[in-house]
């Protein structure tokens, strides 16, 4: 029923903003992935949300507006597409009909509003930072991406303190430990920060190459977070206050 009443009905939209961008380019691949997941993967999410869809949407909007208020965001309104996806990511930005949009995948949160708030806080900080900078914070350079992700993760910590670093960076705990253990290797990459050469190695879930042997995927999130934490502790500021800081100042 989920496939018939949801995936099939909204196939054109989902294909444009989720299936194709995440590598599921044919109906066979989409249907195969859904079959692999099974309907039980979505049961907890469905029970958590219930049938009050309007109330759920209003709560999402009010949470986002509160976070943007904390950041004193005054930029343009952002379109957020809240979907049920194929359990391959949680929240991301993409292009749709000529505009940048945010896609939030509910299955990644199981409908848990604490998890939703963490995801939204991360993304809201990206909006604030992009508002203040002219370069694309996701694609311009590795250094910019590291600091942007680190600030967003640290803002999530300010919103919800007490979680593990892995929760804020959306990586396994072993990845955090690897970064700590190999800090000197990663701290010696200044020549590569001004380019996008190793962007996939640091931020992709499935990188095709590694900059350092044995480097886990998505280490850039952790390294960026730790660099930001170190920087903010020295200047005694919050991530919400430093959304426009130049990445060079943080990574120096």
Tab-separated table of C-alpha atoms in Angstrom:
chain	number	residue	atom	x	y	z
A	1	UNK	CA	0.000	0.000	0.000
A	2	UNK	CA	2.832	2.446	0.795
A	3	UNK	CA	4.281	1.889	-2.641
A	4	UNK	CA	0.920	2.137	-4.414
A	5	UNK	CA	-0.560	5.090	-2.466
A	6	UNK	CA	2.617	7.106	-1.981
A	7	UNK	CA	5.660	6.200	-4.094
A	8	UNK	CA	3.660	5.589	-7.273
A	9	UNK	CA	1.296	8.568	-6.842
A	10	UNK	CA	4.158	11.015	-6.245
A	11	UNK	CA	6.695	9.306	-8.512
A	12	UNK	CA	7.422	12.355	-10.713
A	13	UNK	CA	8.167	14.664	-7.781
A	14	UNK	CA	10.084	12.044	-5.818
A	15	UNK	CA	12.123	11.145	-8.873
A	16	UNK	CA	13.127	14.783	-9.356
A	17	UNK	CA	14.082	15.589	-5.757
A	18	UNK	CA	15.060	12.225	-4.267
A	19	UNK	CA	15.250	9.090	-6.386
A	20	UNK	CA	17.447	10.379	-9.212
A	21	UNK	CA	19.660	12.687	-7.068
A	22	UNK	CA	20.390	9.726	-4.775
A	23	UNK	CA	21.226	7.325	-7.582
A	24	UNK	CA	17.950	5.440	-8.086
A	25	UNK	CA	17.493	6.281	-11.751
A	26	UNK	CA	15.010	3.620	-12.874
A	27	UNK	CA	11.681	2.330	-11.591
A	28	UNK	CA	13.288	-1.072	-11.149
A	29	UNK	CA	15.926	0.394	-8.829
A	30	UNK	CA	13.323	2.326	-6.827
A	31	UNK	CA	11.019	-0.677	-6.492
A	32	UNK	CA	13.938	-2.942	-5.657
A	33	UNK	CA	15.110	-0.613	-2.900
A	34	UNK	CA	11.617	-0.398	-1.425
A	35	UNK	CA	11.293	-4.183	-1.538
A	36	UNK	CA	14.657	-4.486	0.192
A	37	UNK	CA	13.548	-2.119	2.979
A	38	UNK	CA	10.120	-3.677	3.454
A	39	UNK	CA	7.068	-1.933	4.863
A	40	UNK	CA	8.133	-2.617	8.466
A	41	UNK	CA	10.977	-0.125	8.051
A	42	UNK	CA	8.336	2.654	8.015
A	43	UNK	CA	6.032	1.356	10.753
A	44	UNK	CA	7.583	3.250	13.688
A	45	UNK	CA	7.564	6.478	11.692
A	46	UNK	CA	3.886	6.060	10.803
A	47	UNK	CA	2.908	5.415	14.427
A	48	UNK	CA	4.953	8.396	15.631
A	49	UNK	CA	3.329	10.820	13.216
A	50	UNK	CA	-0.190	9.423	13.564
A	51	UNK	CA	-3.054	10.854	11.539
A	52	UNK	CA	-2.847	14.530	12.518
A	53	UNK	CA	-0.805	15.525	9.484
A	54	UNK	CA	-1.776	19.188	9.738
A	55	UNK	CA	-0.623	19.351	13.357
A	56	UNK	CA	2.624	17.613	12.438
A	57	UNK	CA	3.258	20.092	9.632
A	58	UNK	CA	2.477	23.067	11.867
A	59	UNK	CA	4.908	21.781	14.474
A	60	UNK	CA	7.625	21.423	11.838
A	61	UNK	CA	7.032	24.973	10.649
A	62	UNK	CA	7.016	26.452	14.158
A	63	UNK	CA	10.214	24.567	15.051
A	64	UNK	CA	11.951	25.862	11.933
A	65	UNK	CA	10.778	29.429	12.549
A	66	UNK	CA	12.038	29.274	16.139
A	67	UNK	CA	15.468	28.085	14.982
A	68	UNK	CA	15.660	30.784	12.320
A	69	UNK	CA	14.691	33.321	14.957
A	70	UNK	CA	17.581	32.194	17.134
A	71	UNK	CA	19.888	32.709	14.154
A	72	UNK	CA	18.284	36.085	13.332
A	73	UNK	CA	17.809	34.875	9.778
A	74	UNK	CA	16.478	37.568	7.447
A	75	UNK	CA	17.072	35.923	4.082
A	76	UNK	CA	14.612	34.636	1.536
A	77	UNK	CA	12.123	31.936	2.432
A	78	UNK	CA	13.285	28.379	1.848
A	79	UNK	CA	11.180	25.569	0.404
A	80	UNK	CA	11.437	22.408	2.490
A	81	UNK	CA	10.071	19.187	1.027
A	82	UNK	CA	9.239	16.738	3.809
A	83	UNK	CA	9.103	13.287	2.226
A	84	UNK	CA	9.329	9.593	2.895
A	85	UNK	CA	12.369	8.468	0.962
A	86	UNK	CA	14.432	5.354	0.414
A	87	UNK	CA	16.374	5.394	3.708
A	88	UNK	CA	19.634	6.493	2.089
A	89	UNK	CA	20.118	9.906	3.737
A	90	UNK	CA	18.447	12.304	6.177
A	91	UNK	CA	18.404	15.922	4.963
A	92	UNK	CA	20.065	17.621	2.009
A	93	UNK	CA	19.917	20.489	-0.466
A	94	UNK	CA	19.228	20.062	-4.163
A	95	UNK	CA	17.997	21.985	-7.190
A	96	UNK	CA	14.354	21.782	-8.216
A	97	UNK	CA	12.719	23.909	-10.902
A	98	UNK	CA	15.619	26.339	-10.878
A	99	UNK	CA	15.649	26.907	-7.111
A	100	UNK	CA	17.621	25.513	-4.193
A	101	UNK	CA	15.409	23.417	-1.932
A	102	UNK	CA	15.832	21.343	1.214
A	103	UNK	CA	14.620	17.758	1.338
A	104	UNK	CA	13.913	16.192	4.744
A	105	UNK	CA	13.490	12.410	4.800
A	106	UNK	CA	11.140	11.351	7.590
A	107	UNK	CA	12.212	7.718	7.641
A	108	UNK	CA	15.641	8.814	8.871
A	109	UNK	CA	14.006	10.200	12.034
A	110	UNK	CA	11.210	7.652	12.564
A	111	UNK	CA	9.005	10.698	13.212
A	112	UNK	CA	10.950	11.595	16.387
A	113	UNK	CA	10.742	15.363	16.858
A	114	UNK	CA	14.004	15.583	18.790
A	115	UNK	CA	15.801	14.102	15.787
A	116	UNK	CA	13.852	16.352	13.448
A	117	UNK	CA	14.887	19.401	15.445
A	118	UNK	CA	18.546	18.361	15.218
A	119	UNK	CA	18.315	17.992	11.446
A	120	UNK	CA	16.465	21.265	11.031
A	121	UNK	CA	18.892	23.167	13.254
A	122	UNK	CA	21.789	21.936	11.133
A	123	UNK	CA	20.097	22.999	7.917
A	124	UNK	CA	18.907	26.351	9.287
A	125	UNK	CA	22.485	27.271	10.126
A	126	UNK	CA	23.439	26.500	6.527
A	127	UNK	CA	20.749	28.938	5.347
A	128	UNK	CA	22.080	31.637	7.649
A	129	UNK	CA	25.685	31.099	6.549
A	130	UNK	CA	24.812	31.015	2.861
A	131	UNK	CA	22.877	34.263	3.327
A	132	UNK	CA	26.051	35.958	4.561
A	133	UNK	CA	28.546	34.559	2.050
A	134	UNK	CA	28.749	34.942	-1.722
A	135	UNK	CA	30.424	31.596	-2.465
A	136	UNK	CA	28.541	28.293	-2.467
A	137	UNK	CA	29.175	26.827	0.975
A	138	UNK	CA	28.788	23.244	-0.285
A	139	UNK	CA	30.842	23.201	-3.473
A	140	UNK	CA	33.424	26.002	-3.455
A	141	UNK	CA	36.298	24.527	-1.403
A	142	UNK	CA	36.970	21.738	1.078
A	143	UNK	CA	37.863	24.310	3.728
A	144	UNK	CA	34.565	26.147	3.292
A	145	UNK	CA	32.571	22.925	3.406
A	146	UNK	CA	34.358	21.727	6.560
A	147	UNK	CA	33.713	24.964	8.429
A	148	UNK	CA	30.109	25.227	7.194
A	149	UNK	CA	29.342	21.688	8.333
A	150	UNK	CA	31.244	22.165	11.578
A	151	UNK	CA	29.340	25.337	12.454
A	152	UNK	CA	26.009	23.701	11.612
A	153	UNK	CA	26.824	20.671	13.760
A	154	UNK	CA	27.914	22.876	16.630
A	155	UNK	CA	24.726	24.921	16.375
A	156	UNK	CA	22.796	21.659	16.739
A	157	UNK	CA	24.742	21.087	19.949
A	158	UNK	CA	23.723	24.534	21.189
A	159	UNK	CA	20.096	23.678	20.441
A	160	UNK	CA	20.263	20.206	21.986
A	161	UNK	CA	23.280	19.784	24.291
A	162	UNK	CA	24.250	16.445	25.726
A	163	UNK	CA	24.481	14.236	22.642
A	164	UNK	CA	27.569	12.461	21.354
A	165	UNK	CA	29.681	14.085	18.638
A	166	UNK	CA	28.612	11.295	16.297
A	167	UNK	CA	24.975	12.368	16.733
A	168	UNK	CA	25.724	15.938	15.701
A	169	UNK	CA	27.873	14.878	12.737
A	170	UNK	CA	25.692	11.936	11.607
A	171	UNK	CA	28.525	9.435	11.540
A	172	UNK	CA	29.277	6.217	13.467
A	173	UNK	CA	31.228	6.651	16.733
A	174	UNK	CA	34.169	4.815	15.147
A	175	UNK	CA	34.510	7.648	12.622
A	176	UNK	CA	34.865	10.190	15.420
A	177	UNK	CA	37.536	8.048	17.047
A	178	UNK	CA	39.394	7.679	13.743
A	179	UNK	CA	39.536	11.456	13.335
A	180	UNK	CA	40.826	11.880	16.890
A	181	UNK	CA	43.454	9.180	16.358
A	182	UNK	CA	44.580	10.621	13.007
A	183	UNK	CA	44.317	14.296	13.856
A	184	UNK	CA	47.873	15.107	12.781
A	185	UNK	CA	47.363	13.582	9.346
A	186	UNK	CA	44.189	15.581	8.768
A	187	UNK	CA	45.623	18.764	10.264
A	188	UNK	CA	48.322	18.710	7.602
A	189	UNK	CA	46.013	19.273	4.605
A	190	UNK	CA	46.175	23.058	4.329
A	191	UNK	CA	47.321	22.922	0.704
A	192	UNK	CA	44.113	21.105	-0.210
A	193	UNK	CA	41.641	23.312	1.650
A	194	UNK	CA	41.481	25.940	-1.093
A	195	UNK	CA	40.237	23.491	-3.717
A	196	UNK	CA	37.410	20.992	-4.086
A	197	UNK	CA	39.818	18.151	-4.929
A	198	UNK	CA	38.983	15.965	-1.938
A	199	UNK	CA	35.355	17.014	-1.456
A	200	UNK	CA	33.925	13.536	-2.090
A	201	UNK	CA	36.581	11.848	0.043
A	202	UNK	CA	35.624	13.971	3.036
A	203	UNK	CA	31.867	14.256	2.628
A	204	UNK	CA	30.440	11.516	0.411
A	205	UNK	CA	28.749	8.475	1.924
A	206	UNK	CA	30.408	6.336	-0.740
A	207	UNK	CA	33.658	8.027	-1.811
A	208	UNK	CA	35.477	6.603	-4.802
A	209	UNK	CA	38.898	7.423	-3.344
A	210	UNK	CA	40.539	8.213	-0.010
A	211	UNK	CA	42.928	11.026	0.812
A	212	UNK	CA	44.396	8.995	3.682
A	213	UNK	CA	44.507	5.194	3.744
A	214	UNK	CA	41.716	3.778	5.883
A	215	UNK	CA	39.861	7.097	6.165
A	216	UNK	CA	36.159	6.447	6.809
A	217	UNK	CA	33.464	8.248	4.808
A	218	UNK	CA	32.275	11.671	5.995
A	219	UNK	CA	35.287	12.452	8.178
A	220	UNK	CA	35.038	16.063	7.006
A	221	UNK	CA	31.977	16.560	9.201
A	222	UNK	CA	33.850	15.459	12.311
A	223	UNK	CA	37.080	17.293	11.522
A	224	UNK	CA	35.120	20.459	10.751
A	225	UNK	CA	33.121	20.153	13.974
A	226	UNK	CA	36.255	19.703	16.095
A	227	UNK	CA	37.989	22.630	14.414
A	228	UNK	CA	34.940	24.834	14.969
A	229	UNK	CA	34.625	23.729	18.593
A	230	UNK	CA	38.278	24.572	19.179
A	231	UNK	CA	37.894	27.977	17.524
A	232	UNK	CA	34.697	28.930	19.355
A	233	UNK	CA	36.170	27.940	22.712
A	234	UNK	CA	39.041	30.366	22.138
A	235	UNK	CA	36.929	33.344	21.036
A	236	UNK	CA	34.103	32.530	23.477
A	237	UNK	CA	31.337	32.837	20.884
A	238	UNK	CA	28.426	30.637	19.802
A	239	UNK	CA	27.953	29.112	16.369
A	240	UNK	CA	24.736	31.112	16.086
A	241	UNK	CA	26.802	34.302	16.338
A	242	UNK	CA	29.543	33.257	13.934
A	243	UNK	CA	27.606	32.084	10.902
A	244	UNK	CA	29.469	34.488	8.618
A	245	UNK	CA	33.025	33.780	9.808
A	246	UNK	CA	35.562	33.169	7.025
A	247	UNK	CA	36.630	29.553	6.922
A	248	UNK	CA	40.323	30.487	6.828
A	249	UNK	CA	40.065	32.011	10.310
A	250	UNK	CA	38.679	28.787	11.744
A	251	UNK	CA	41.072	26.400	9.979
A	252	UNK	CA	44.231	28.458	10.596
